[in-house]
XYZ file of C-alpha atoms in Angstrom:
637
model
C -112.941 190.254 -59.516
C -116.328 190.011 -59.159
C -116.498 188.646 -55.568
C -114.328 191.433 -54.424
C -116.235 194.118 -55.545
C -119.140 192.822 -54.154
C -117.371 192.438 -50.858
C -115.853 195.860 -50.885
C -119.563 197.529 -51.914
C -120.592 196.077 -48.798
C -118.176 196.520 -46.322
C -116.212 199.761 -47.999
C -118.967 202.303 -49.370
C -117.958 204.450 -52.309
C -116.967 207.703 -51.065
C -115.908 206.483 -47.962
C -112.086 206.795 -48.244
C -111.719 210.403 -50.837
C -110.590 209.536 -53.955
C -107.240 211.113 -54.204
C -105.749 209.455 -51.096
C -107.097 206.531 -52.416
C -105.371 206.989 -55.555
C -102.427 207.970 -53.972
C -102.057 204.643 -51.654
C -103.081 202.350 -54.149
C -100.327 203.613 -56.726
C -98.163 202.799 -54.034
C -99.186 198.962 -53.734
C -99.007 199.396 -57.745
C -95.257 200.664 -57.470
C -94.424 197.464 -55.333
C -96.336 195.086 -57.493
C -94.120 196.149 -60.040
C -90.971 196.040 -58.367
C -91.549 192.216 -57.896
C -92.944 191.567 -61.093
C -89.813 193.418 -62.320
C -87.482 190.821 -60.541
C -89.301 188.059 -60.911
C -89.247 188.140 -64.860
C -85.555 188.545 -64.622
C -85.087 185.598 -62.794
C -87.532 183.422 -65.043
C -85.619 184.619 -67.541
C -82.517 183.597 -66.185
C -84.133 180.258 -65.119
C -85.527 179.572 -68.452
C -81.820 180.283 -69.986
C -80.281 177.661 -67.699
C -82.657 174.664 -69.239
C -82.701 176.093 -72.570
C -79.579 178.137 -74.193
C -77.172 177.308 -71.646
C -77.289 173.412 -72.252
C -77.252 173.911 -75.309
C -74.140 176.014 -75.488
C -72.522 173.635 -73.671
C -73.137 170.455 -75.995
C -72.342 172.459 -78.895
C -68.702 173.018 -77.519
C -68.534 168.985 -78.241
C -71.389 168.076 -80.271
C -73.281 169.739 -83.075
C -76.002 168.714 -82.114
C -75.890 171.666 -79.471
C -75.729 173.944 -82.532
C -79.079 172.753 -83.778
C -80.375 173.051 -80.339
C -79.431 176.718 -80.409
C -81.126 177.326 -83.325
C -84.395 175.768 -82.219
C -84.807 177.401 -78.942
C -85.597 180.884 -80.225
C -88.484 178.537 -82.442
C -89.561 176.487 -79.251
C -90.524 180.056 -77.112
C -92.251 181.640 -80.415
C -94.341 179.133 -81.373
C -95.772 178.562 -77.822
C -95.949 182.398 -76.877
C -97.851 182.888 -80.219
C -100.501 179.995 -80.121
C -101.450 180.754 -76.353
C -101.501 184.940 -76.827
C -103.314 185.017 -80.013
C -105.802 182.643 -78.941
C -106.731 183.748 -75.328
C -104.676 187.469 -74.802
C -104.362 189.408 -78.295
C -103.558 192.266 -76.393
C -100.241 190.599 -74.875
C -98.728 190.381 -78.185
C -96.236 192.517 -79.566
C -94.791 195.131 -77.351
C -97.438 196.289 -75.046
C -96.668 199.639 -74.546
C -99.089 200.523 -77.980
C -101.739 198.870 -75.690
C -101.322 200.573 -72.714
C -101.738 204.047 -74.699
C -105.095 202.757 -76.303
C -106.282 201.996 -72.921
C -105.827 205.192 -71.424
C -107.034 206.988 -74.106
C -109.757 204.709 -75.333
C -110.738 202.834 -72.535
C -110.773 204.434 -69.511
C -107.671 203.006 -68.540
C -109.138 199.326 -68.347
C -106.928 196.358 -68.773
C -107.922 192.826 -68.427
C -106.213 192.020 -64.475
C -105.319 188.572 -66.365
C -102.837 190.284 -69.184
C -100.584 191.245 -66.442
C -99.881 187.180 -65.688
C -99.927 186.454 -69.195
C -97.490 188.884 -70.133
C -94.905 188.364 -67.897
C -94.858 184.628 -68.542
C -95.252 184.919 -72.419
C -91.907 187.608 -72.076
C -90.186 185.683 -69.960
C -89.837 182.618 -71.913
C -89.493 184.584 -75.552
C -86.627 186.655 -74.114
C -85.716 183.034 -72.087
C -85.303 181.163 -75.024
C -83.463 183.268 -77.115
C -85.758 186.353 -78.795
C -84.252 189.457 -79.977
C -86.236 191.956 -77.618
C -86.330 193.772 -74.544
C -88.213 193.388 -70.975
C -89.076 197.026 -70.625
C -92.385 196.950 -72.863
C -93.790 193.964 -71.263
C -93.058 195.233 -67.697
C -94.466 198.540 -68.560
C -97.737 196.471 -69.657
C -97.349 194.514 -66.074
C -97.025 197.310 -63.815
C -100.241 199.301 -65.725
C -102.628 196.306 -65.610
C -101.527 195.802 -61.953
C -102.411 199.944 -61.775
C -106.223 199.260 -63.960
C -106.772 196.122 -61.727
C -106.737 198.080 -58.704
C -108.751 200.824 -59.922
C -111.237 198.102 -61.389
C -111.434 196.551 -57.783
C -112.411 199.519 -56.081
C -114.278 201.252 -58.758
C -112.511 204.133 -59.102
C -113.747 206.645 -62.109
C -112.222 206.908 -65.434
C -109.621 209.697 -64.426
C -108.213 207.667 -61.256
C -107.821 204.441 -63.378
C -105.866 205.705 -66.072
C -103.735 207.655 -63.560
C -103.195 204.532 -61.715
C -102.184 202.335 -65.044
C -99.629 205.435 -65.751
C -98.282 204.888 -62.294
C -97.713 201.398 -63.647
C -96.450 202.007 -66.186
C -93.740 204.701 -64.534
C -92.977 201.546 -61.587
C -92.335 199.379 -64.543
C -89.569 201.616 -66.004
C -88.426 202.230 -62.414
C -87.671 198.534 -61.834
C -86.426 197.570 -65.146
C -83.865 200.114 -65.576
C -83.285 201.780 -61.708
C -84.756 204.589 -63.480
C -87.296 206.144 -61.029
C -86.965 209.693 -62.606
C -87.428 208.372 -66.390
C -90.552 206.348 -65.557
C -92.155 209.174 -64.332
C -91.292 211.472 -67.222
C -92.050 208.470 -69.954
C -95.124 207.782 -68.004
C -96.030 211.667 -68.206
C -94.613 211.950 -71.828
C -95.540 208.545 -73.966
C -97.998 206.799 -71.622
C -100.236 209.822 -70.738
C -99.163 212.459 -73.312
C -99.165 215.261 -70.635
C -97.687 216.679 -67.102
C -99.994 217.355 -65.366
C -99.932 218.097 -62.279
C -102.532 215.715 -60.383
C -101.142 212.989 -61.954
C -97.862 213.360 -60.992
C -97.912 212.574 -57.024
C -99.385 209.123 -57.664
C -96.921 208.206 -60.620
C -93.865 209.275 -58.329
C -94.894 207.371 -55.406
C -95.336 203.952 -57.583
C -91.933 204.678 -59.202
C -90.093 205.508 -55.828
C -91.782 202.153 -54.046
C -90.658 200.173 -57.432
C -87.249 201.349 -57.149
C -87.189 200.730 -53.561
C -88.009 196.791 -54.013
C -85.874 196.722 -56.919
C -83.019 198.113 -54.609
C -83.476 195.928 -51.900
C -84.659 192.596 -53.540
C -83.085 192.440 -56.913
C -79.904 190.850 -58.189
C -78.111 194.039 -57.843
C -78.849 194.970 -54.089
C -78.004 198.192 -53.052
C -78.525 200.764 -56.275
C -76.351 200.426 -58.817
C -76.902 201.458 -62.539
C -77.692 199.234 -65.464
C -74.452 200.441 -66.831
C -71.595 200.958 -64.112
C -68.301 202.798 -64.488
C -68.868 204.554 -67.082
C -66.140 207.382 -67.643
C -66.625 209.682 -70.401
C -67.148 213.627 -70.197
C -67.959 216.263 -72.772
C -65.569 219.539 -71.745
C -67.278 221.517 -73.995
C -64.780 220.878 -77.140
C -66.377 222.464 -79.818
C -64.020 220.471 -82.357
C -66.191 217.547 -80.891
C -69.785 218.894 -81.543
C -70.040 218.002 -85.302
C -69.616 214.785 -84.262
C -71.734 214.315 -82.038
C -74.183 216.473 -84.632
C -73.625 214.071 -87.296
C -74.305 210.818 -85.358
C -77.740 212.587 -83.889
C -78.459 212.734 -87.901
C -77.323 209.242 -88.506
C -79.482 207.656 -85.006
C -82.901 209.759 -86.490
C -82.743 207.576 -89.784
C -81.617 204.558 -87.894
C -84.612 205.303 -85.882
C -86.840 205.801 -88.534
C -85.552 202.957 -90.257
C -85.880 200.614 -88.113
C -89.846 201.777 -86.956
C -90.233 200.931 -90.777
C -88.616 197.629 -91.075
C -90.611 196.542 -88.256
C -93.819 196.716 -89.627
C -92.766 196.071 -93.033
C -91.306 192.986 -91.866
C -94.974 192.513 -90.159
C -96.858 193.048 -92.906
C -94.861 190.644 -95.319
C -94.732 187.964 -92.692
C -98.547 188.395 -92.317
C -98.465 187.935 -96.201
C -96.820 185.381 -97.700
C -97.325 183.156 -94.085
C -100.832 183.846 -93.295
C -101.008 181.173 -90.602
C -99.498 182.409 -87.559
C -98.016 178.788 -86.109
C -96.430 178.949 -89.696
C -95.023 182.224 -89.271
C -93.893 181.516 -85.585
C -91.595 178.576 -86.862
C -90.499 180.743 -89.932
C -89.014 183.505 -87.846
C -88.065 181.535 -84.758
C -85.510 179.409 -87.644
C -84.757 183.040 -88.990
C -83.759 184.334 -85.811
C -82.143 181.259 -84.675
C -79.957 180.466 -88.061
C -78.628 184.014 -87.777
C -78.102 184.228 -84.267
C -76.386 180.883 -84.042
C -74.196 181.749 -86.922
C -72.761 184.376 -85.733
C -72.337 183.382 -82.721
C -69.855 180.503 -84.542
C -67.744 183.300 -85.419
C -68.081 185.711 -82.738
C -68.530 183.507 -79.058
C -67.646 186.505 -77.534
C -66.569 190.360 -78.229
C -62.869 190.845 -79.544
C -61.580 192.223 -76.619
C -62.718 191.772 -72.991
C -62.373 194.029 -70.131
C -60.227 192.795 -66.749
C -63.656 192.443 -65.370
C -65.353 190.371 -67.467
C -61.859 188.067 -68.497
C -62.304 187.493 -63.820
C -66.006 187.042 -64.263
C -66.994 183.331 -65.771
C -70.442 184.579 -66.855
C -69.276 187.000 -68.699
C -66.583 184.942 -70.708
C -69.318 182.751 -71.913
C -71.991 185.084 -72.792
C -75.329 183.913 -74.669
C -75.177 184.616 -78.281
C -74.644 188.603 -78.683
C -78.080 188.528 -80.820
C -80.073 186.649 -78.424
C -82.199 187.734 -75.406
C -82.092 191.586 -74.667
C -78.201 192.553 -76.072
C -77.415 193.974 -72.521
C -73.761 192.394 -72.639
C -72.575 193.882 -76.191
C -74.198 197.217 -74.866
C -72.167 197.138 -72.002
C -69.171 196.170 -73.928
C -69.819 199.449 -76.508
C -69.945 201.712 -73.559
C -66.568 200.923 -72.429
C -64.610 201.074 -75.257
C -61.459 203.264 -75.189
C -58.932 204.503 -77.570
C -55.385 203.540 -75.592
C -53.452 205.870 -77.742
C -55.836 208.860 -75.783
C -54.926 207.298 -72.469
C -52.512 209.078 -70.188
C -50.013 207.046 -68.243
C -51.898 208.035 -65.189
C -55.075 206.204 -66.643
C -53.255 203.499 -67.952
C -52.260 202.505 -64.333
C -55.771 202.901 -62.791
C -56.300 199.629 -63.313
C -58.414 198.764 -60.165
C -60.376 202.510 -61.155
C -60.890 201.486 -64.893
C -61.402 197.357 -64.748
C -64.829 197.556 -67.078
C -62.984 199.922 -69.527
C -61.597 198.474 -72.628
C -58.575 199.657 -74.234
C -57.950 198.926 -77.563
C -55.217 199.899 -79.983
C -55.146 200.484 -83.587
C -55.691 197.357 -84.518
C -57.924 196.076 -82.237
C -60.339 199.029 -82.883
C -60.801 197.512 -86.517
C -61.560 194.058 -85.076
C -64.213 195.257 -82.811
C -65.601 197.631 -86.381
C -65.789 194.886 -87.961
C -67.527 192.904 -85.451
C -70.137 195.692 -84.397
C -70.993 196.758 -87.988
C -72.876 193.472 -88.703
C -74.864 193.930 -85.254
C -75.875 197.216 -86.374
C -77.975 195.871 -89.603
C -79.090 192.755 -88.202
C -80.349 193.354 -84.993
C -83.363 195.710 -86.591
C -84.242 192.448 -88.854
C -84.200 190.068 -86.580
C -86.173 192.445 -83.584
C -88.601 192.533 -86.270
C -88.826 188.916 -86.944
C -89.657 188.155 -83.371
C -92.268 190.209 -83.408
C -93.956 189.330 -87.029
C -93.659 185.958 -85.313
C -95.958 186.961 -82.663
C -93.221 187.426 -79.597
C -94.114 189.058 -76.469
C -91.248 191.666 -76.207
C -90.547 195.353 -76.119
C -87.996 197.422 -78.161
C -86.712 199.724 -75.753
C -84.083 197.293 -75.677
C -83.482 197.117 -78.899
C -83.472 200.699 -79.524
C -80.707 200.978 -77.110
C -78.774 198.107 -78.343
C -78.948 199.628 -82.141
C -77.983 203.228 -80.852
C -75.007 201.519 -78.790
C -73.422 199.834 -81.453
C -74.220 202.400 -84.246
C -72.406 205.076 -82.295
C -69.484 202.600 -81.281
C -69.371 202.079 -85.277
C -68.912 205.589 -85.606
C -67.029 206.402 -82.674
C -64.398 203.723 -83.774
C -64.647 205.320 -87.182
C -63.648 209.025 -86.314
C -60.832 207.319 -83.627
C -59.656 205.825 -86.575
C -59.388 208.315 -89.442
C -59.990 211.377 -87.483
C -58.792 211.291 -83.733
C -58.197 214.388 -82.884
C -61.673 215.706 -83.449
C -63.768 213.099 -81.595
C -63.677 211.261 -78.285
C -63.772 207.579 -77.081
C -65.439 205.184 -79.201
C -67.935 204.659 -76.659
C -68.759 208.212 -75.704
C -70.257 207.608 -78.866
C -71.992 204.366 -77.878
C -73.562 206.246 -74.951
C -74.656 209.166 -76.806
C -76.163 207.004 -79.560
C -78.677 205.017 -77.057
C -80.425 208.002 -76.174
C -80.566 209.406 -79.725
C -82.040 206.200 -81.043
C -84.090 205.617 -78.266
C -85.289 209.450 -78.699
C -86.364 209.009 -82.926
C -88.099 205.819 -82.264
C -90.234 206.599 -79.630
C -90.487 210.612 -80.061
C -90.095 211.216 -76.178
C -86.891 213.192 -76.402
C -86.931 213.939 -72.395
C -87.755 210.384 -71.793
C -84.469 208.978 -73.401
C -82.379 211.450 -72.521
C -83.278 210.367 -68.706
C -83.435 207.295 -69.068
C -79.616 207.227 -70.670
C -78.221 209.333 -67.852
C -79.826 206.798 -64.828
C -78.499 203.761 -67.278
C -75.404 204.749 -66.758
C -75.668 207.234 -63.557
C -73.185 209.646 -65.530
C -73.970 213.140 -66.067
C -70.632 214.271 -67.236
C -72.147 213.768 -70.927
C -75.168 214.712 -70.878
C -74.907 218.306 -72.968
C -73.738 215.520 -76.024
C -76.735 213.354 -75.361
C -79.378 216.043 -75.200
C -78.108 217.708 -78.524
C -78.188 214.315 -80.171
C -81.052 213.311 -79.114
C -82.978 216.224 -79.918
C -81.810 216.261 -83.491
C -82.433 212.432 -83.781
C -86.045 212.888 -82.477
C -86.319 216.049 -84.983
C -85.172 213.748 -88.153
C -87.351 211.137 -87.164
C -90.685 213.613 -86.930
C -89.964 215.055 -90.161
C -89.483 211.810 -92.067
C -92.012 210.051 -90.233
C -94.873 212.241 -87.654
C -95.523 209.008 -86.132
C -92.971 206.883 -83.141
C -92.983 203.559 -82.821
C -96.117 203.246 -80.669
C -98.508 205.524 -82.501
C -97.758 204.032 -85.743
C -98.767 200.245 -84.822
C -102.182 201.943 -83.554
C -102.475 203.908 -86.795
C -101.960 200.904 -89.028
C -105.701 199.561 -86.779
C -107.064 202.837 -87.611
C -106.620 203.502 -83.923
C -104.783 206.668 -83.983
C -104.921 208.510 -80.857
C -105.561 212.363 -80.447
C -103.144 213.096 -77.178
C -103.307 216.303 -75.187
C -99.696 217.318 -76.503
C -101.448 217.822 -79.790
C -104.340 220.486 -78.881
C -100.643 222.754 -78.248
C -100.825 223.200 -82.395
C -103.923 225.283 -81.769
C -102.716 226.931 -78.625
C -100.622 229.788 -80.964
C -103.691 230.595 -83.149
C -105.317 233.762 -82.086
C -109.430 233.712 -82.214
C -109.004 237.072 -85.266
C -107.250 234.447 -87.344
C -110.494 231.968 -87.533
C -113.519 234.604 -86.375
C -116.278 235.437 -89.136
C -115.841 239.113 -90.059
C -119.063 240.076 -91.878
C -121.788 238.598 -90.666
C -125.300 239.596 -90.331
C -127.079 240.790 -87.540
C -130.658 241.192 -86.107
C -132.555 243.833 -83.659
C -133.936 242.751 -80.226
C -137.415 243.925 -81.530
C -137.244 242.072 -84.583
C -140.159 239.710 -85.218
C -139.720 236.550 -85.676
C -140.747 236.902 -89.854
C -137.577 239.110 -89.773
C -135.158 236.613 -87.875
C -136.310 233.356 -90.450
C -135.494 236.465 -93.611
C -132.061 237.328 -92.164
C -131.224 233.616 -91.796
C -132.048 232.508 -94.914
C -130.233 235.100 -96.596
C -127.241 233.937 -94.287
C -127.240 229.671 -94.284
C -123.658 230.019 -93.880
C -124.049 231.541 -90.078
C -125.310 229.126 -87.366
C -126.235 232.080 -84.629
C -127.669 235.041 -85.115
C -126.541 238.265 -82.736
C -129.180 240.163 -81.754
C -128.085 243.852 -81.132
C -129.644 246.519 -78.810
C -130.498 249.960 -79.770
C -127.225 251.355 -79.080
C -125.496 248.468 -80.878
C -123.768 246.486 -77.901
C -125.086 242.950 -78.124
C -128.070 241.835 -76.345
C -127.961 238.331 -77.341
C -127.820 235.248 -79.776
C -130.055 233.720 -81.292
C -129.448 229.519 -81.753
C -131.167 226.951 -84.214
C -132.814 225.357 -81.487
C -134.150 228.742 -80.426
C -136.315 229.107 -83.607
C -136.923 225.655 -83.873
C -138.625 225.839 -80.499
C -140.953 228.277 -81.365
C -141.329 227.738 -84.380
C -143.179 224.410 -83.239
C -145.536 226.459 -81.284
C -148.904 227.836 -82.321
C -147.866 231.727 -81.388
C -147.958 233.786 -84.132
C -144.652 234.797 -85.893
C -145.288 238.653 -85.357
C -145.919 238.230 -81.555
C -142.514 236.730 -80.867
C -139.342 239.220 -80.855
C -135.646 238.648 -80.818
C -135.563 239.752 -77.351
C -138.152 236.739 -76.542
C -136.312 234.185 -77.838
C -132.345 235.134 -77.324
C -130.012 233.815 -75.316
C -129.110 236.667 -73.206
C -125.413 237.481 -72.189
C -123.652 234.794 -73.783
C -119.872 234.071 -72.980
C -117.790 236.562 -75.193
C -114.084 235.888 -76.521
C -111.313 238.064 -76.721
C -109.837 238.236 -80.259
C -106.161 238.407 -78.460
C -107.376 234.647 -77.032
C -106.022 231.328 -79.011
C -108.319 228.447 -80.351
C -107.368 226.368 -77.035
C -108.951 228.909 -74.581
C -111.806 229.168 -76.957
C -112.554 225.826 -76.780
C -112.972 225.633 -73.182
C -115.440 228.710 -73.888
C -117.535 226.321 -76.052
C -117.704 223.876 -73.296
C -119.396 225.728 -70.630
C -122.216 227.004 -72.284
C -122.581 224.255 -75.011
C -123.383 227.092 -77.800
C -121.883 226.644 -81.534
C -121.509 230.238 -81.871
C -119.257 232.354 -79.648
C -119.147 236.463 -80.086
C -115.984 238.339 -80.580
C -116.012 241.715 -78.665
C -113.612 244.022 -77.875
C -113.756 247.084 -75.414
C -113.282 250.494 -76.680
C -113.782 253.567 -74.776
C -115.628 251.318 -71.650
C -118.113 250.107 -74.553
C -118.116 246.495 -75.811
C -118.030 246.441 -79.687
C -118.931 243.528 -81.557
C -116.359 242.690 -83.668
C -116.980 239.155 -85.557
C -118.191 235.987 -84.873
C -116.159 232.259 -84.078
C -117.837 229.406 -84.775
C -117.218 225.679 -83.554
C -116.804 224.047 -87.180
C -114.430 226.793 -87.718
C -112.224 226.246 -84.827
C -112.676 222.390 -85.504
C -111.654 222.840 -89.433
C -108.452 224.630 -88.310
C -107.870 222.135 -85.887
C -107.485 219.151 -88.162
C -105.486 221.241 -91.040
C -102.579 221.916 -88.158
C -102.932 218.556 -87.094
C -102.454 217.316 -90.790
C -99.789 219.915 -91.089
C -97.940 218.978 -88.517
């Protein structure tokens, strides 16, 4: 980079373009960086599937030799992905979007312009060759180094690059999911932990230009969801709320479990296989044992839309616990209780061809193929990432919420039909719920669920699930998915969202109540007296002769002259206080105290109140006060 900058000092002064418009048109190169990057991993993906499980699945229908091959191509992408990152990019391990947040809060927003390269290739072939995680971490990683790079080039400040590696991150949710309005709000919500407003513009133009390429260059075309034809509705049924309450309860401990078992799993690994090549092989023969069993017994789901049974790729799937799970997702989403169907929908066969109607019997054989998905999925999403993968688990967290509420949606349409809906009105509802307790951005998932599947007919069901799943989730565990693998560094991040704890404490609840005071013609004998009696009390107030305040006196005030030659009795209060300071309200919280603080850089605020047009001194709030209270409701909470 350093060429560049040197050419752009010369020919493009700083200051000569303003910074915001700047910003602004640089996000939108971002946005279309990502939009390419977003296709372009999908198709190495796709490419590295068609040398590596493809053939494979192909021998095996002759030779078992093709079954061993299955099992060794999850190994094959670990082992290289985890020699290469650990040694020359740590920070492309894992999932990425941990990374991102450290950068933007720790770093200024500065990424390494390599990682974005690395990452996309290191993802590409672990999802390629058969590991259990998603695309969506990695290409948020890709679109907010692409974001720091350009801020690094022309030397933006601190504030412009991390609003550029948000924008990013928002085009890299954009692309992956045709999701413009959920990358903003998880950029906003996860990546930046706020809204604010001059952050926004440049986010939404790097998620509209992402979508835009993804629309007109990706394998889709023209916008389509993730999730097509998706036709369930919520009528407002209240015999169908507990439901709906009880799987939000069941998603937050899925949630929470499987945030646990993920760095449990890590931690064990790390363990009893210190050496990471070691480990690498280890879980790569984990994942690929498992995977390639069932994949004996299941090739593909039970039952199969009309779609898919017309569509070759889809009736000879990769292994359902390979690669990113998108297929058996799809598959939950569309299942259908026939005995609900009206002979109106049973004839819409051209308007229903994705949906899948199942009888009595077949709703047991796809139970008791989903409920071993539902349990193994978490372990082995774990093992590729204790094996050093490069993956994300947004995918994952929708693929565990999918089949756990198809599990039980095909429960209740089983033993209780009258009081639920389709099995996978549950599926749907269950991705956002999931997706909601492991990463604690309740508006995030419920977006991104709704442009998944461009469906809004359900949302009131998702929303209320979500928001209980995200509540469980806090209470068992304060920290999501992200935070926590930050925590275990001893990384944890103080985001903006958390200074609203101290936003509902009024100033009266922390100020000092009885505290001494001084007179402005005190001498300076009298002042050293009064705070000796009082160590407890950083700043003095110094009071005039009909008691308003004149003043405060600081530490550095007396130490000042107290390193003088002047005699103590020639210097007064009035000599030596600050006069005027900034005075808080007692109605005002901690938050708008804190900015008080700031602009006059005093430890010591005083507390007045106005009565009868006179302004009484009521008490005295004090930094280390507000700071003490500070960390006990962040500890609370």
């Amino acid at each position: 980079m350093a060429p560049a900058q040197n050419w752009l000092a010369v020919h493009l002064k700083r200051g000569t373009i303003p910074a915001q418009p700047l910003t602004i048109f640089l996000a939108g190169l971002v946005g279309v960086m990502a939009g390419y990057s977003s296709i372009f991993m999908t198709f190495l993906i796709g490419w590295i599937q068609d040398y590596t499980i493809l053939p494979c699945m192909q021998l095996a229908e002759t030779n078992w030799l093709g079954l061993i091959g299955l099992v060794l191509c999850p190994v094959l992408g670990l082992v290289i992905v985890s020699w290469y990152t650990r040694k020359y990019y740590p920070e492309a391990v894992g999932h990425g979007v941990p990374e991102v947040i450290k950068a933007i809060a720790r770093r200024d927003g500065v990424i390494r312009p390599p990682v974005a390269i690395v990452k996309l290739l290191a993802s590409a072939l672990c999802i390629g060759t058969g590991s259990s995680i998603g695309r969506e971490g990695p290409i948020v990683q890709i679109g907010a180094a692409f974001g720091s790079s350009a801020g690094q080039l022309f030397q933006l400040s601190a504030r412009s690059m991390k609003v550029l590696a948000a924008a990013g991150a928002a085009a890299g949710i954009s692309a992956t999911f045709h999701a413009p309005i959920a990358g903003v709000i998880f950029a906003s919500e996860i990546i930046l932990g706020n809204f604010a407003v001059e952050s926004l513009s440049p986010i939404v133009i790097a998620a509209v230009l992402a979508n835009v390429v993804q629309q007109n260059h990706g394998s889709t075309g023209e916008h389509t969801p993730e999730f097509p034809h998706i036709d369930h509705q919520f009528d407002g049924a209240y015999y169908e709320l507990p439901s709906y309450i009880v799987l939000g309860v069941v998603c937050g401990l899925m949630a929470v479990g499987f945030t646990k078992l993920l760095y449990y799993f890590e931690d064990q690994s790390e363990y009893w296989i210190p050496k990471h090549w070691v480990r690498a092989i280890a879980c790569g023969l984990l994942l690929g044992i498992i995977g390639t069993g069932y994949y004996m017994i299941y090739p593909i789901a039970p039952e199969q839309s009309v779609a898919a049974q017309q569509d070759p790729d889809r009736r000879h799937p990769i292994p359902v616990l390979y690669g990113t799970g998108y297929a058996a997702i799809s598959h939950t989403l569309h299942l259908e209780n026939a005995q609900k169907l009206t002979d109106a929908d049973m004839t819409a066969e051209d308007k229903h061809h994705e949906n899948i109607r199942l009888s009595r019997h077949q709703m047991w054989q796809n139970l008791i193929w989903l409920l071993p998905l539902v349990i193994v999925k978490p372990f082995l999403t774990s093992a590729c990432l204790a094996g050093g993968g490069s993956g994300g688990i947004f995918a994952p967290s929708l693929f565990i919420g999918a089949t756990t509420g198809a599990v039980i949606g095909l429960f209740l349409n089983l033993f209780a039909p009258q009081w639920c809906d389709h099995p996978g009105a549950y599926a749907l509802v269950g991705m956002g719920a999931v997706v909601a307790g492991t990463t604690h951005g309740t508006l995030s998932a419920i977006v991104v669920v709704y442009e998944l599947t461009d469906d809004y007919r359900i949302i009131l069901p998702i929303m209320a699930a979500a928001g209980i799943s995200s509540l469980i989730a806090r209470w068992i565990d304060p920290e999501s998915i992200y935070e926590k693998k930050l925590s275990r560094r001893g990384e944890s991040i103080a985001r903006s969202h958390d200074l609203h704890h101290i936003e509902n404490i009024a100033v009266r609840e922390v100020m000092v109540r009885k505290f001494p005071t001084v007179q402005y013609t005190d001498n300076l004998m009298q002042i050293i007296k009064i705070a000796r009696e009082n160590p407890h009390i950083e700043s003095l107030p110094v009071m005039n002769e009909d008691g308003s305040l004149h003043g405060i006196i600081r530490p550095e005030d007396l130490h000042r002259v107290l390193d003088t030659d002047i005699s103590p009795y020639l210097v007064n209060a009035h000599d030596i206080a600050m006069i005027s300071p900034i005075a808080v309200s007692p109605d005002e919280n901690l938050l708008e105290a804190l900015r008080d603080f700031g602009s006059r850089d005093v430890g010591t605020l005083p507390v007045e109140i106005t009565t009868g047009g006179k302004r009484v001194l009521i008490g005295l709030l004090v930094r280390a006060d507000v700071m003490a209270r500070y960390r006990e409701e962040l500890l609370k909470h």
